[in-house]
Amino acid sequence: MDIVVKGRKTEVPERFRKHVAEKLNLEKIQKLDGKVISLDVEVSKEHNPRQADRSDRVEITLHSRGPVIRAEAAAGDPYAALDLAHGKLEARLRKQHDKRFTRRGSGRLSAAEVADVVPGVAALNGSGQVVSEETDGVPTTKMGSLEVQGEGPLVVREKTHKAAPMTLDQALYEMELVGHDFYLFVDSDTKQPSVVYRRHAYDYGVIHLESDPLAEGGGAGGALGG
């Protein structure tokens, strides 16, 4: 298993790279998930003086033959941020490990076993790229298929996900693993693009998107917490 450490708009000192290798105990991680392929550690820095206590951000992404597991944290220095992110990653790995073993013998597939049956589940395969150009003196920013002239909302990242259809129960589980408040998936029962989201405490909501060729404008936007 490889550990890749990279910086986004910041340099990563060799001392920190060595600390990452020591902090992320590969033997312990492989005991919790024996199908791990690689670990990506991305370090970024916020230069706004008002956010000095959260100036350094560390994001750890674990790729395996099961679902992608991600943990991130911010602190006043990269070492503290790494400690926090590592704690979150380990907690999610333990949760996945415990759930996998409690489901054995029940006839249900675990999250780690889904990828063996349907290759490519929850695999991330793209990232956004920003290209700026000038047209008649008005700056135009292009992001994928979106173009904004002058000042306007700027899309700074675009990702494409490939995933097999899954049940609502599996989508909730995947959302907990990546530590987000929402999770986009294709419902295996309805075959509709859907999103599950966290509401209050342990309550969750789900939105299904149904195509209507007669609809004009509008959409399914709005606050998820509704």
PDB file of N, CA and C in Angstrom, residues 207-210 212 215-222:
ATOM      1  N   ILE A 207     -34.151  12.813  -1.254  1.00  0.00           N
ATOM      2  CA  ILE A 207     -34.777  13.483  -2.394  1.00  0.00           C
ATOM      3  C   ILE A 207     -34.537  12.642  -3.628  1.00  0.00           C
ATOM      4  N   HIS A 208     -35.613  12.350  -4.380  1.00  0.00           N
ATOM      5  CA  HIS A 208     -35.505  11.637  -5.642  1.00  0.00           C
ATOM      6  C   HIS A 208     -35.750  12.633  -6.778  1.00  0.00           C
ATOM      7  N   LEU A 209     -34.935  12.584  -7.806  1.00  0.00           N
ATOM      8  CA  LEU A 209     -35.072  13.492  -8.945  1.00  0.00           C
ATOM      9  C   LEU A 209     -35.699  12.738 -10.110  1.00  0.00           C
ATOM     10  N   GLU A 210     -36.887  13.200 -10.540  1.00  0.00           N
ATOM     11  CA  GLU A 210     -37.597  12.563 -11.639  1.00  0.00           C
ATOM     12  C   GLU A 210     -37.615  13.502 -12.833  1.00  0.00           C
ATOM     13  N   ASP A 212     -38.770  15.420 -16.031  1.00  0.00           N
ATOM     14  CA  ASP A 212     -40.051  15.829 -16.605  1.00  0.00           C
ATOM     15  C   ASP A 212     -39.774  16.632 -17.862  1.00  0.00           C
ATOM     16  N   ALA A 215     -41.386  20.130 -18.174  1.00  0.00           N
ATOM     17  CA  ALA A 215     -41.065  21.198 -17.217  1.00  0.00           C
ATOM     18  C   ALA A 215     -40.136  22.202 -17.859  1.00  0.00           C
ATOM     19  N   GLU A 216     -40.334  23.489 -17.522  1.00  0.00           N
ATOM     20  CA  GLU A 216     -39.495  24.561 -18.035  1.00  0.00           C
ATOM     21  C   GLU A 216     -38.906  25.327 -16.863  1.00  0.00           C
ATOM     22  N   GLY A 217     -37.588  25.595 -16.936  1.00  0.00           N
ATOM     23  CA  GLY A 217     -36.939  26.333 -15.872  1.00  0.00           C
ATOM     24  C   GLY A 217     -37.072  25.612 -14.561  1.00  0.00           C
ATOM     25  N   GLY A 218     -36.860  26.310 -13.475  1.00  0.00           N
ATOM     26  CA  GLY A 218     -37.012  25.725 -12.152  1.00  0.00           C
ATOM     27  C   GLY A 218     -36.157  24.496 -11.980  1.00  0.00           C
ATOM     28  N   GLY A 219     -36.477  23.671 -11.017  1.00  0.00           N
ATOM     29  CA  GLY A 219     -35.686  22.478 -10.764  1.00  0.00           C
ATOM     30  C   GLY A 219     -35.950  21.981  -9.373  1.00  0.00           C
ATOM     31  N   ALA A 220     -35.030  21.164  -8.906  1.00  0.00           N
ATOM     32  CA  ALA A 220     -35.183  20.568  -7.575  1.00  0.00           C
ATOM     33  C   ALA A 220     -34.264  21.235  -6.579  1.00  0.00           C
ATOM     34  N   GLY A 221     -33.979  22.510  -6.788  1.00  0.00           N
ATOM     35  CA  GLY A 221     -33.054  23.205  -5.900  1.00  0.00           C
ATOM     36  C   GLY A 221     -33.699  23.540  -4.580  1.00  0.00           C
ATOM     37  N   GLY A 222     -32.945  24.278  -3.758  1.00  0.00           N
ATOM     38  CA  GLY A 222     -33.471  24.651  -2.447  1.00  0.00           C
ATOM     39  C   GLY A 222     -32.672  24.018  -1.337  1.00  0.00           C
TER      40      GLY A 222
END
